[in-house]
PDB file of C-alpha atoms and ligand atoms in Angstrom:
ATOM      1  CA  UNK A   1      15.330   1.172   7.823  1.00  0.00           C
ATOM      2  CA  UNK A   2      16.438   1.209   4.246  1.00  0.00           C
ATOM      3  CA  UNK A   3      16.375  -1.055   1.087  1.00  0.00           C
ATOM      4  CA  UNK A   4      13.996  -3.591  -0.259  1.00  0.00           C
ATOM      5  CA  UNK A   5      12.582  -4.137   3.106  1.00  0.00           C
ATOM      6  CA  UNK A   6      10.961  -0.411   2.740  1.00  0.00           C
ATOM      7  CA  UNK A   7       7.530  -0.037   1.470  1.00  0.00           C
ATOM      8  CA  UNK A   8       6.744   3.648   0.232  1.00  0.00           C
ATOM      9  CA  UNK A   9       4.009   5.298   2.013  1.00  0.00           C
ATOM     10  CA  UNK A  10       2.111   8.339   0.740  1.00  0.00           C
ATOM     11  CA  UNK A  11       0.075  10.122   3.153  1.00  0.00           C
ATOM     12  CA  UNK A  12      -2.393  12.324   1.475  1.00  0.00           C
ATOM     13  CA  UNK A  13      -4.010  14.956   3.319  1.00  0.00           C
ATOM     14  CA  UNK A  14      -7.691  16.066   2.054  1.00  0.00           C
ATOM     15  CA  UNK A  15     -10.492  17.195   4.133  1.00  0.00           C
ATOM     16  CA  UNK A  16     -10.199  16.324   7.188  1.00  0.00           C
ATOM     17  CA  UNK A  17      -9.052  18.090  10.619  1.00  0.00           C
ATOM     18  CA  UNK A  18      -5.606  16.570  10.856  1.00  0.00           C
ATOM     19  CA  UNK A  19      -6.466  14.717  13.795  1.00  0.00           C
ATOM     20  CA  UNK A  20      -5.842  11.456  12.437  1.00  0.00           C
ATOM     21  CA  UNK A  21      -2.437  12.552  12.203  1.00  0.00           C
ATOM     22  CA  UNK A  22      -1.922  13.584  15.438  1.00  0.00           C
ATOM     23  CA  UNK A  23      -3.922  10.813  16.855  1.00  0.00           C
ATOM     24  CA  UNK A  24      -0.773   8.767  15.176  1.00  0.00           C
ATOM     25  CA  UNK A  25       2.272  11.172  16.257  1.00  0.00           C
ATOM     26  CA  UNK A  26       0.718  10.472  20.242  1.00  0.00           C
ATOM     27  CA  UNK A  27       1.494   6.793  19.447  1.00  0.00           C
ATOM     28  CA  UNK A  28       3.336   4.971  22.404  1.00  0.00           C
ATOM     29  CA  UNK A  29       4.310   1.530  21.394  1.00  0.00           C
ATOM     30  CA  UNK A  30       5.452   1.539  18.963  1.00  0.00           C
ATOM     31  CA  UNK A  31       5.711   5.358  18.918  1.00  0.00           C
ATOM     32  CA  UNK A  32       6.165   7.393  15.830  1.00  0.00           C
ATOM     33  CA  UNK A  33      10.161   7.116  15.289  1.00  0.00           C
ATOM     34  CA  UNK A  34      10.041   3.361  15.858  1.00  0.00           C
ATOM     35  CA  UNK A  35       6.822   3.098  13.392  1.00  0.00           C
ATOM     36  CA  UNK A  36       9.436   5.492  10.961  1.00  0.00           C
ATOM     37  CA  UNK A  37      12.791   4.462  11.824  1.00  0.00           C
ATOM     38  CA  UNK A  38      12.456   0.298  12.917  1.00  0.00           C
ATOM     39  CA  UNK A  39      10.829  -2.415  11.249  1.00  0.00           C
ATOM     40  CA  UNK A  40       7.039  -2.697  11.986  1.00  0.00           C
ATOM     41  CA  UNK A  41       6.755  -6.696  11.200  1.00  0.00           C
ATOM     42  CA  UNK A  42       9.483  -8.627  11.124  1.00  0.00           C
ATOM     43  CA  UNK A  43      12.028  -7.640   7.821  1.00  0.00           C
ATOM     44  CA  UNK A  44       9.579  -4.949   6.761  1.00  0.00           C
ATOM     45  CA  UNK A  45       8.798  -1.228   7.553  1.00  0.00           C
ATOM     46  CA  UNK A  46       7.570   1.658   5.910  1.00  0.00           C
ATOM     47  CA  UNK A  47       9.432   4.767   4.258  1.00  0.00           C
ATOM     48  CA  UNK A  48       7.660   7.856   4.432  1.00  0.00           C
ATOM     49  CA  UNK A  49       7.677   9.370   1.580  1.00  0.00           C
ATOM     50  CA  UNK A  50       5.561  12.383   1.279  1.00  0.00           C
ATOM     51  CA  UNK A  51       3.412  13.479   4.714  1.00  0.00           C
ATOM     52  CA  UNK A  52       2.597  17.417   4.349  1.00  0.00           C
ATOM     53  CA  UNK A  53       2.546  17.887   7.812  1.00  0.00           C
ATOM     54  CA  UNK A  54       5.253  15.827   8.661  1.00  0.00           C
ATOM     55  CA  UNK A  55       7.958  16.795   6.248  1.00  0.00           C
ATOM     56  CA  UNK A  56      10.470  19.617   5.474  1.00  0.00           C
ATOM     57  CA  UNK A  57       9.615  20.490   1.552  1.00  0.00           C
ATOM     58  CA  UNK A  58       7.016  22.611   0.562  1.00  0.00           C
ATOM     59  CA  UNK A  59       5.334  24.025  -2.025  1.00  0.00           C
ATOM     60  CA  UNK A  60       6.117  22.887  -6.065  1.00  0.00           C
ATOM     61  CA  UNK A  61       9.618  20.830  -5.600  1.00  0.00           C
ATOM     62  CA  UNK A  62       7.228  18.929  -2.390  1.00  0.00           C
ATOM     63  CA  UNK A  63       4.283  18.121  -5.100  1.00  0.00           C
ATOM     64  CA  UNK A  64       6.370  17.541  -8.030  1.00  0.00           C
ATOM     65  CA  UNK A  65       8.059  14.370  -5.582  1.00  0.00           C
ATOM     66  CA  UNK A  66       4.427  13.455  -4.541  1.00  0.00           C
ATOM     67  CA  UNK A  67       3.690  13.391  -8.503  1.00  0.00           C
ATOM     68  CA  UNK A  68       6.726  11.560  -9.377  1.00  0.00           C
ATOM     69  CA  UNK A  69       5.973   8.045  -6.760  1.00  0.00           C
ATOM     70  CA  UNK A  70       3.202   6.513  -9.364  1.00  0.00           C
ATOM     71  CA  UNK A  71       5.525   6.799 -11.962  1.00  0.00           C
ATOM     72  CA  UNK A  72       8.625   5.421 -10.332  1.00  0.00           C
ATOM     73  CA  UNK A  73       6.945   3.016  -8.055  1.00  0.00           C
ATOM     74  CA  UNK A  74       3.650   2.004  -9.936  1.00  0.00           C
ATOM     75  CA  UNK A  75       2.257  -0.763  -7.999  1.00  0.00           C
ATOM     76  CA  UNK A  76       4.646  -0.912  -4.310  1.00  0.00           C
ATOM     77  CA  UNK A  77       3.348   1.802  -2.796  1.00  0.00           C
ATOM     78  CA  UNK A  78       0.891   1.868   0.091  1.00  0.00           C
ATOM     79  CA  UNK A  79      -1.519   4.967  -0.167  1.00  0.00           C
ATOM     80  CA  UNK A  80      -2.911   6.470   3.036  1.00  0.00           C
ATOM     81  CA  UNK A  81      -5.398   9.306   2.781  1.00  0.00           C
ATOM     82  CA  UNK A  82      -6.572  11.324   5.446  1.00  0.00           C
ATOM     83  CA  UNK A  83     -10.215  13.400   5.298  1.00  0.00           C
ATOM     84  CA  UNK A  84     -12.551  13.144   3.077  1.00  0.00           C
ATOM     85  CA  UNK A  85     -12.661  14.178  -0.498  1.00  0.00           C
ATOM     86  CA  UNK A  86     -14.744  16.794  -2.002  1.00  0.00           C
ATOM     87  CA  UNK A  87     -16.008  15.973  -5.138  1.00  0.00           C
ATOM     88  CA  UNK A  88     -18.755  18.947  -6.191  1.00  0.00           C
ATOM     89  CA  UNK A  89     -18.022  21.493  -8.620  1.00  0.00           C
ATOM     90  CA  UNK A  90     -16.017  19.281 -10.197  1.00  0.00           C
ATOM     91  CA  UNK A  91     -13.293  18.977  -6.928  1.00  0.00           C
ATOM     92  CA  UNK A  92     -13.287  22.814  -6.149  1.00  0.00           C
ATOM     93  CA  UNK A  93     -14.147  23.371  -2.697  1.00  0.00           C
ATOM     94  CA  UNK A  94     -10.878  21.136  -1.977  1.00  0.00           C
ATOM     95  CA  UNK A  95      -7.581  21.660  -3.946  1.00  0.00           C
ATOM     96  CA  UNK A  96      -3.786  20.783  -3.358  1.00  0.00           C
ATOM     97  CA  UNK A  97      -1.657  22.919  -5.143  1.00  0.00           C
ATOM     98  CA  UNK A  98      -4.378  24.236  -7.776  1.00  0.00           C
ATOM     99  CA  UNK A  99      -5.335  20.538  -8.217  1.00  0.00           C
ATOM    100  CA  UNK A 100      -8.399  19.311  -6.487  1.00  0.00           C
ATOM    101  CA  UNK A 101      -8.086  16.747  -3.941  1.00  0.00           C
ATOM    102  CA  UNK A 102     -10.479  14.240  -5.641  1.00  0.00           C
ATOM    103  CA  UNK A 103      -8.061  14.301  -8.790  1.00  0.00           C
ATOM    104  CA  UNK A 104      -4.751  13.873  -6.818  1.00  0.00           C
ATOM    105  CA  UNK A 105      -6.569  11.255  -4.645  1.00  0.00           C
ATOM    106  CA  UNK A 106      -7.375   8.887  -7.856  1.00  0.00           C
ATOM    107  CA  UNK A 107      -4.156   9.001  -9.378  1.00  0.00           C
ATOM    108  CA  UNK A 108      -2.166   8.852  -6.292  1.00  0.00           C
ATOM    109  CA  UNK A 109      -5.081   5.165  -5.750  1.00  0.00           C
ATOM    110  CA  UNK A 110      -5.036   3.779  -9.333  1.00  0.00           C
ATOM    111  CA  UNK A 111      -1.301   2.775  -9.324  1.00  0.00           C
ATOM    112  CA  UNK A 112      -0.969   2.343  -5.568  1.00  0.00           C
ATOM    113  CA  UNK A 113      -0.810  -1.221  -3.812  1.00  0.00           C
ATOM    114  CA  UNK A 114      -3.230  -0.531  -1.552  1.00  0.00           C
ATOM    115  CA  UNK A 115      -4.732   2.444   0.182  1.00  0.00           C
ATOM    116  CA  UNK A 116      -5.524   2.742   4.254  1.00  0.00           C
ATOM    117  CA  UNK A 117      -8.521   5.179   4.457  1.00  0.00           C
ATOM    118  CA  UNK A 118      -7.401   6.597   7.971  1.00  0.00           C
ATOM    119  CA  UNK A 119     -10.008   7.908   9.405  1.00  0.00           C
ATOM    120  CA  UNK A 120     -13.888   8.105   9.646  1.00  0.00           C
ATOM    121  CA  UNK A 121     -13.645  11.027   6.868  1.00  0.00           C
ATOM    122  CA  UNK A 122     -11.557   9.144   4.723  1.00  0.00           C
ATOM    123  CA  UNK A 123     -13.131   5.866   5.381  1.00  0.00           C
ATOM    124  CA  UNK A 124     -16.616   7.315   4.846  1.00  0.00           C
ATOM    125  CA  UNK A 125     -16.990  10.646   4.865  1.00  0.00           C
ATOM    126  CA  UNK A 126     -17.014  11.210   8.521  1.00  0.00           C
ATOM    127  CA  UNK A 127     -17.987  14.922   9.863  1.00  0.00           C
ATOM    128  CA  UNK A 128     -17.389  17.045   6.359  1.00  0.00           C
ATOM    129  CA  UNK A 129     -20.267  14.712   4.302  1.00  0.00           C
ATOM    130  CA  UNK A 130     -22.736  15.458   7.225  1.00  0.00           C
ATOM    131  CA  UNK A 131     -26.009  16.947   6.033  1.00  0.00           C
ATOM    132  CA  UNK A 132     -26.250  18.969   3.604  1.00  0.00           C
ATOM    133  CA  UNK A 133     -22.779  18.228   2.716  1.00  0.00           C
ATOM    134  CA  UNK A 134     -22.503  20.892   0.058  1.00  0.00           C
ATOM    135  CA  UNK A 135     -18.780  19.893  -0.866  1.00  0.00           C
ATOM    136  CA  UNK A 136     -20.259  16.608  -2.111  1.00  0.00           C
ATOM    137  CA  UNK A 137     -17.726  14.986   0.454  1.00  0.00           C
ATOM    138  CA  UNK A 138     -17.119  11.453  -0.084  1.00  0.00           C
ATOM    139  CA  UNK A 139     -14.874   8.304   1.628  1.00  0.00           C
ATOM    140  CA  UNK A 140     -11.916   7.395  -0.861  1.00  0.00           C
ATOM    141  CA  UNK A 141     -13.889   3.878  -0.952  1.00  0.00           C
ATOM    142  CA  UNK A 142     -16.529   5.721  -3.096  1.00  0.00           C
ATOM    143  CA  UNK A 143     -14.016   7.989  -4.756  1.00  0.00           C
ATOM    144  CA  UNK A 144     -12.935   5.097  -5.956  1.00  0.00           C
ATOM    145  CA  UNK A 145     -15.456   3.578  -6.864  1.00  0.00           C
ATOM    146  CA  UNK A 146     -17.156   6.200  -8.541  1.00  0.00           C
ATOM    147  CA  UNK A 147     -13.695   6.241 -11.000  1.00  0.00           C
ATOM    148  CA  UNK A 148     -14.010   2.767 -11.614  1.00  0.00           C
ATOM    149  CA  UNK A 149     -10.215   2.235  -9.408  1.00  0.00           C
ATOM    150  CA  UNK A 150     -10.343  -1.460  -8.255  1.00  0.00           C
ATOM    151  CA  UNK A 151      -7.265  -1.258  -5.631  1.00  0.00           C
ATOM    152  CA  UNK A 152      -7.965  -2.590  -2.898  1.00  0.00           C
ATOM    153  CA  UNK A 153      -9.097  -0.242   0.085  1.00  0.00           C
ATOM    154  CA  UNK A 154      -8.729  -0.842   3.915  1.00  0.00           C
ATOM    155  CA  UNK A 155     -10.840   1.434   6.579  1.00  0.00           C
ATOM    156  CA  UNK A 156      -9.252   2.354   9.237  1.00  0.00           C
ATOM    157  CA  UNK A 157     -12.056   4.505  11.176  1.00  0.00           C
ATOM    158  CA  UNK A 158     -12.144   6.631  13.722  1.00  0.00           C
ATOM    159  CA  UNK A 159     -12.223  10.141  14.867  1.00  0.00           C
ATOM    160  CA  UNK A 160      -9.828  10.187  15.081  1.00  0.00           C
ATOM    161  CA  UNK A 161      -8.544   6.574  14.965  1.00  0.00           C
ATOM    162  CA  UNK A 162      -6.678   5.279  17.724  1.00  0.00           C
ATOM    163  CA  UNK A 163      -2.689   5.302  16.607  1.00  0.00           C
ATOM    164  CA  UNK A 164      -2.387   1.509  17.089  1.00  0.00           C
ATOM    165  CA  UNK A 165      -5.247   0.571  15.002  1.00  0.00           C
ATOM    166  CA  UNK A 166      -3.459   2.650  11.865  1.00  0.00           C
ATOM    167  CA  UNK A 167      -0.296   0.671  12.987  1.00  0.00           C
ATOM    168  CA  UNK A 168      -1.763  -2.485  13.087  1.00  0.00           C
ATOM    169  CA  UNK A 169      -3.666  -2.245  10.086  1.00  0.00           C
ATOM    170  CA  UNK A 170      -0.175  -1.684   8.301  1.00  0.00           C
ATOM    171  CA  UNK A 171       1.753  -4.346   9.808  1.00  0.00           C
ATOM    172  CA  UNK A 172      -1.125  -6.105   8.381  1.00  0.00           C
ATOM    173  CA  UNK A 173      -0.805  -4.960   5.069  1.00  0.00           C
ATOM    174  CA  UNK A 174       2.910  -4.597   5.295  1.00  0.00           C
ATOM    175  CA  UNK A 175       2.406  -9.003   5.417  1.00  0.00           C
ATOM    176  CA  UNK A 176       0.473  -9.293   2.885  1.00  0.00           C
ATOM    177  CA  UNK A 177      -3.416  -7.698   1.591  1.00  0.00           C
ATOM    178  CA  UNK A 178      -5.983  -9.177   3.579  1.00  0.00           C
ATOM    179  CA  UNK A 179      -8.385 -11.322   1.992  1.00  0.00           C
ATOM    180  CA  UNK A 180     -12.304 -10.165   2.156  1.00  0.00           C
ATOM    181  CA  UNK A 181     -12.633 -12.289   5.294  1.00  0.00           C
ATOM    182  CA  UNK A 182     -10.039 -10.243   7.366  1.00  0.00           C
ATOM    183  CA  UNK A 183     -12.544  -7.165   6.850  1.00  0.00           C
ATOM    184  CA  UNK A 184     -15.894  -6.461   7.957  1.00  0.00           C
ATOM    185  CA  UNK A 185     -19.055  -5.183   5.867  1.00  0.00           C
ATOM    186  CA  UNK A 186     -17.528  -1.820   6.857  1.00  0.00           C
ATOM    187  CA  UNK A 187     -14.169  -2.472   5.374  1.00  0.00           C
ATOM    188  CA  UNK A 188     -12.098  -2.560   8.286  1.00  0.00           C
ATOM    189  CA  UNK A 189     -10.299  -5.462   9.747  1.00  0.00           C
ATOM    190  CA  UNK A 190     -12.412  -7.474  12.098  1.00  0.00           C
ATOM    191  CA  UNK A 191      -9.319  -8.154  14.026  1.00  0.00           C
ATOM    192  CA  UNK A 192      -8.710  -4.756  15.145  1.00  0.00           C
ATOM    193  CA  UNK A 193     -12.440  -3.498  15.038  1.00  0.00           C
ATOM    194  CA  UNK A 194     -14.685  -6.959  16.032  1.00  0.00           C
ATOM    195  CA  UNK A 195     -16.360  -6.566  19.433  1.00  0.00           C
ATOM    196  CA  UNK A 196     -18.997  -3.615  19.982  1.00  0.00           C
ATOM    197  CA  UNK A 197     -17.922  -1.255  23.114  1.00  0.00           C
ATOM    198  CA  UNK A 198     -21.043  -2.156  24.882  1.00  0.00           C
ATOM    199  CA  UNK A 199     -19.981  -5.945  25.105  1.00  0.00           C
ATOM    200  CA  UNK A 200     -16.453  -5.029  27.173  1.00  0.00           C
ATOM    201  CA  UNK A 201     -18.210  -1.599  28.811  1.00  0.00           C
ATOM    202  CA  UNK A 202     -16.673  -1.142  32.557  1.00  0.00           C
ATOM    203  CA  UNK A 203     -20.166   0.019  32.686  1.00  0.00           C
ATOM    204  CA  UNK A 204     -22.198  -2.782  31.436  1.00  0.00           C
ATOM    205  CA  UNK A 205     -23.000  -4.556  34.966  1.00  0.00           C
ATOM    206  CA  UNK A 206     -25.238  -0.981  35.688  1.00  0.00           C
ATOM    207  CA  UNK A 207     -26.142  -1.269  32.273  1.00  0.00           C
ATOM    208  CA  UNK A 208     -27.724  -4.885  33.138  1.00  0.00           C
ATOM    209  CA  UNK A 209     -29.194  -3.998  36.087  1.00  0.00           C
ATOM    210  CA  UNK A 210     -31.085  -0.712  35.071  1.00  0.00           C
ATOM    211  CA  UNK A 211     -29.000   1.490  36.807  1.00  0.00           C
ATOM    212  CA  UNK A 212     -28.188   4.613  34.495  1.00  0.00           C
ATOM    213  CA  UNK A 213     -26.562   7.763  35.403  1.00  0.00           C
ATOM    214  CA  UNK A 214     -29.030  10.524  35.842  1.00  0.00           C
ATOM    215  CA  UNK A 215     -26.501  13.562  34.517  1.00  0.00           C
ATOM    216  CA  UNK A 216     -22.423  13.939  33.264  1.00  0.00           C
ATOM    217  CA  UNK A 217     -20.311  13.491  36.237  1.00  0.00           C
ATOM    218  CA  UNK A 218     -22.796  10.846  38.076  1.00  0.00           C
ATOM    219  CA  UNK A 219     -21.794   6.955  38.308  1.00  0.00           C
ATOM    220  CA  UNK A 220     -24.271   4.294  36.294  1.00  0.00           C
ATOM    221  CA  UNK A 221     -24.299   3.574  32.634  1.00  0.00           C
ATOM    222  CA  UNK A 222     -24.131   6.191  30.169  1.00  0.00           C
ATOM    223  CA  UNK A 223     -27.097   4.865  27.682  1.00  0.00           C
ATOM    224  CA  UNK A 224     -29.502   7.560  29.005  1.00  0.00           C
ATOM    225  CA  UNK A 225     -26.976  10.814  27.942  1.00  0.00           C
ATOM    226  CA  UNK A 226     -26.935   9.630  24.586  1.00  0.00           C
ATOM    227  CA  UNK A 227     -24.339   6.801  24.485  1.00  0.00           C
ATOM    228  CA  UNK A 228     -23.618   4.854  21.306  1.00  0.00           C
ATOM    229  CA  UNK A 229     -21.693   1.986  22.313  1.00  0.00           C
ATOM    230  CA  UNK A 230     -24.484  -0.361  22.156  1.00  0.00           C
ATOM    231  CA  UNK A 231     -24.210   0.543  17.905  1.00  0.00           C
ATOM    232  CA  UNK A 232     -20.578   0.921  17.991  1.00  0.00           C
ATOM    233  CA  UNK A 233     -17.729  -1.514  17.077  1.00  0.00           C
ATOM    234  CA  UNK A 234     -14.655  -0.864  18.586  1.00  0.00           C
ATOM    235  CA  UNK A 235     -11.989  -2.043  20.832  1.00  0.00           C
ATOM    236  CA  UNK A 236     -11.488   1.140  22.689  1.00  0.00           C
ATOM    237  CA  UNK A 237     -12.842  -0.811  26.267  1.00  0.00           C
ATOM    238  CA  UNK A 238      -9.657  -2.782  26.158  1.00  0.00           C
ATOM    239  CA  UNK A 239      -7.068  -0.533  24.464  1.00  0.00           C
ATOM    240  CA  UNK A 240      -7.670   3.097  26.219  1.00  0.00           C
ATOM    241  CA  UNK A 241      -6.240   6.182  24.951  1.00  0.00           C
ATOM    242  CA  UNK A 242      -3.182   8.001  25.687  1.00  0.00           C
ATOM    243  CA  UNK A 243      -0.855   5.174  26.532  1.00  0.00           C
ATOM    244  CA  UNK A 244      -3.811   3.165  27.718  1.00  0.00           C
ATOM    245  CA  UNK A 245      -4.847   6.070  30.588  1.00  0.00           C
ATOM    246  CA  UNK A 246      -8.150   6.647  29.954  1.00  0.00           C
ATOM    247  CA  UNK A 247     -10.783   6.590  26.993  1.00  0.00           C
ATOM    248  CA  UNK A 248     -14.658   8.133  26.135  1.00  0.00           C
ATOM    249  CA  UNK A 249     -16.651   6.135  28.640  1.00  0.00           C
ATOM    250  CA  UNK A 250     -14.345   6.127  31.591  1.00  0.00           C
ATOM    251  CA  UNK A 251     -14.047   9.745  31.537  1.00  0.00           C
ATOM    252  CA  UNK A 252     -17.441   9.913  32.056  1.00  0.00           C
ATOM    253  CA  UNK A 253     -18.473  10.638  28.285  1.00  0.00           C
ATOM    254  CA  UNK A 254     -20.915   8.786  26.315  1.00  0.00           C
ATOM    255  CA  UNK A 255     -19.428   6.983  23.190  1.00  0.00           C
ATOM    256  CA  UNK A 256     -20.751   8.846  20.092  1.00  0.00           C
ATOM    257  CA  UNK A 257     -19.566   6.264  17.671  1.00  0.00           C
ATOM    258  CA  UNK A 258     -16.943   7.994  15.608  1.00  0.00           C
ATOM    259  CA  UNK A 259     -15.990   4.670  14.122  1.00  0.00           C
ATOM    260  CA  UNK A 260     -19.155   3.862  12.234  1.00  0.00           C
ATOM    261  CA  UNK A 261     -20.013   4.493   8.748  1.00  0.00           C
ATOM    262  CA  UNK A 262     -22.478   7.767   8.703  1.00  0.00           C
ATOM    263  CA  UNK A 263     -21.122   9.178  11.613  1.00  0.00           C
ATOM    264  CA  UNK A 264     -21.963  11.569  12.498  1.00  0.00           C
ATOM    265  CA  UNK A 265     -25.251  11.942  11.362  1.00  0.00           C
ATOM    266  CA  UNK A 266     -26.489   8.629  12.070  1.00  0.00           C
ATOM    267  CA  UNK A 267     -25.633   9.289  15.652  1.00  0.00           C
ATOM    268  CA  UNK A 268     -27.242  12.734  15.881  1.00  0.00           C
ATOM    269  CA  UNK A 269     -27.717  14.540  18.425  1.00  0.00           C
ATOM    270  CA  UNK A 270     -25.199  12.801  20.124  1.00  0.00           C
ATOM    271  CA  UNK A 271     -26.483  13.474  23.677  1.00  0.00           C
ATOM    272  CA  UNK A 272     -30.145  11.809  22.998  1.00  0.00           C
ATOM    273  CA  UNK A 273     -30.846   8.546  23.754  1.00  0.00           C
ATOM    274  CA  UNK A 274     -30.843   5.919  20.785  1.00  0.00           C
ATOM    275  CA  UNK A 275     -33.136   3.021  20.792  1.00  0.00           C
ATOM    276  CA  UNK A 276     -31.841  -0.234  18.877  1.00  0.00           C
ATOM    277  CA  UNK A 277     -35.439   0.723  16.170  1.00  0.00           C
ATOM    278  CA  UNK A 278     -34.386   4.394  15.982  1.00  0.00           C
ATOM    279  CA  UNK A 279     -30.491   3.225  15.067  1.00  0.00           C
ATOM    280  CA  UNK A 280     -31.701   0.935  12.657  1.00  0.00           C
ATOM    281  CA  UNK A 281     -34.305   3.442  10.570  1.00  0.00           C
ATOM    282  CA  UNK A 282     -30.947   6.467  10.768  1.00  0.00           C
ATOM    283  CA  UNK A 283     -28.733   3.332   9.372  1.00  0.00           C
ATOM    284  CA  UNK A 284     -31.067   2.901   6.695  1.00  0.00           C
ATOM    285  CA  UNK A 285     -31.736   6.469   5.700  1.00  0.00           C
ATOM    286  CA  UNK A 286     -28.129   6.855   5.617  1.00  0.00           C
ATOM    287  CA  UNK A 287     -27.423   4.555   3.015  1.00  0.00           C
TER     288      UNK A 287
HETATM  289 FE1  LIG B   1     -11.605  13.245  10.051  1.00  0.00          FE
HETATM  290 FE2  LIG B   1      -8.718  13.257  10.168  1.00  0.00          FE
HETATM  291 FE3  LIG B   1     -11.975  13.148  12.509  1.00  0.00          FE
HETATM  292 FE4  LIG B   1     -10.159  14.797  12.204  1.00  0.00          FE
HETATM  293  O1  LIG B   1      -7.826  14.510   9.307  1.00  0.00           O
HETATM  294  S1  LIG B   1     -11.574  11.347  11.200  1.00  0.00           S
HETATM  295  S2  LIG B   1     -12.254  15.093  11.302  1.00  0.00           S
HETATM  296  S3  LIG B   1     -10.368  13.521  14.032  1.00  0.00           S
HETATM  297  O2  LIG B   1      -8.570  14.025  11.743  1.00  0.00           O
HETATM  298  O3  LIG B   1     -10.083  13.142   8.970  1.00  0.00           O
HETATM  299 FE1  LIG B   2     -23.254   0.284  26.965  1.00  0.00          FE
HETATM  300 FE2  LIG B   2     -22.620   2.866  26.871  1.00  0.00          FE
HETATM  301 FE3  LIG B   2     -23.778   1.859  29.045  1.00  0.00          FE
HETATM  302 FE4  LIG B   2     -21.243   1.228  28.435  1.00  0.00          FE
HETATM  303  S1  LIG B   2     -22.021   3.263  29.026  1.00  0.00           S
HETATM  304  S2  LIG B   2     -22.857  -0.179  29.115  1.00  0.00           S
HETATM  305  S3  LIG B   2     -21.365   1.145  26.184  1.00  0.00           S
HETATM  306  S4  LIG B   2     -24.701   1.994  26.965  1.00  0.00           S
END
């Protein structure tokens, strides 16, 4: 696609474990040169413009593009950052060509139109802000808010995040910003995240009737080995993974809740049972 129907997308890579990018580049329908190369809503796709991973360039002329967007396209371009963002020592323990990650984050955010937090490190920290989080790691929701940057931010959770929630999340966007009501308390949009996985669980009937699998490998529900989906919202039950082939629970793996804000510590150890009072007092301590 080309011309006015393009939006700019920046895809900023801090510190995360790249998954969220590959999670996207296994992306079946659409799949990654459609997404790139077609429109993703009627009339309107995306142009990427700077994806480290993705592209050719490197090094200065690479940055000195990523540094020219806010200037040439203040206000049109969609932001999405992937990983978290170290902010101690001042940004240190996380730079991008000798500037730290928290810095290019911000002014890559304050002229953007939006930013899509990909990711449960982006989103809130995910894995690298687990205690005692000395990088003082941080979701680019509080980055932002911490710099006092009022553009609007979408979550898009996960760990990584499944490639057609990132895809529908931008079609969204790509329409329009939603309003507050499109998003949940946890910033993502209800209509890709509503529903916990316990509600549409294949395993739910032997969760109703008591009968619980006694060790990995065995039939029953999964609650007993730790499983989170009774916390967890996500849509994973009716999407699957990898083209729809399979996904946590029905490859015999509890759910450990990577979409959830304070994951993963809230969720710790991930192979010990939860109750709903014991979920609720980590949720709280979290916060
Ligand atoms: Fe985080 Fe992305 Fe988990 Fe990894 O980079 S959401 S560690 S799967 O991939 O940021
Ligand atoms: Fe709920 Fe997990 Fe059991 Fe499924 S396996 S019914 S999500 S506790």
């Amino acid at each position: 696609m080309s011309g006015a129907n393009t939006r700019t997308v920046v895809w900023f890579q801090a510190g995360g474990c790249t998954g969220c990018s590959i999670s996207l580049m296994n992306a079946d329908y659409p799949d990654l040169a459609n997404l790139l190369l077609d429109e993703v809503v009627p009339g309107k796709g995306i142009a990427l413009k700077f994806h480290a991973t993705l592209m050719g360039p490197t090094g200065r002329p690479a940055l000195e593009a990523l540094e020219r967007i806010p200037e040439k396209e203040a206000g049109e371009y969609l932001l999405v950052v992937e990983g978290a963002i170290p902010t101690a020592a001042g940004g240190r323990f996380g730079m991008v060509g000798e500037v730290p990650m928290a810095q290019r984050a911000a002014s890559l955010a304050r002229r953007a139109q939006a930013v899509l937090a990909l990711g449960t490190c982006a989103s809130y920290g995910g894995i690298p802000a687990g205690v005692p989080n000395p990088a003082g790691c941080v979701g680019v929701g509080e980055l932002l808010r911490r710099e006092g940057i009022q553009v609007p931010v979408v979550n898009v959770p996960g760990c990584p995040p499944h490639p057609r929630w990132f895809v529908e999340t931008a079609a969204r966007v790509l329409l329009g910003l939603p309003g507050p009501e499109e998003l949940d308390e946890a910033g993502r949009l209800k209509a890709v995240y509503r529903g916990l996985i316990h509600e549409s669980c294949p395993r739910r009937p032997d969760f109703d009737v008591g009968r619980f699998a006694p060790s990995f490998g065995e039939e029953g529900c999964l609650y007993e080995l730790g499983c989170k989906g009774p916390f967890t919202e996500s849509q994973c039950p009716q999407r699957g993974w990898n083209g729809g082939v399979s996904w946590c629970i029905a490859a015999g793996h509890p759910c450990i809740g990577c979409t959830e804000p304070d994951f993963l510590d809230r969720f710790s150890p991930l192979f010990r049972k939860l109750s709903l009072e014991e979920e609720q007092q980590a949720y709280r301590r979290a916060r």
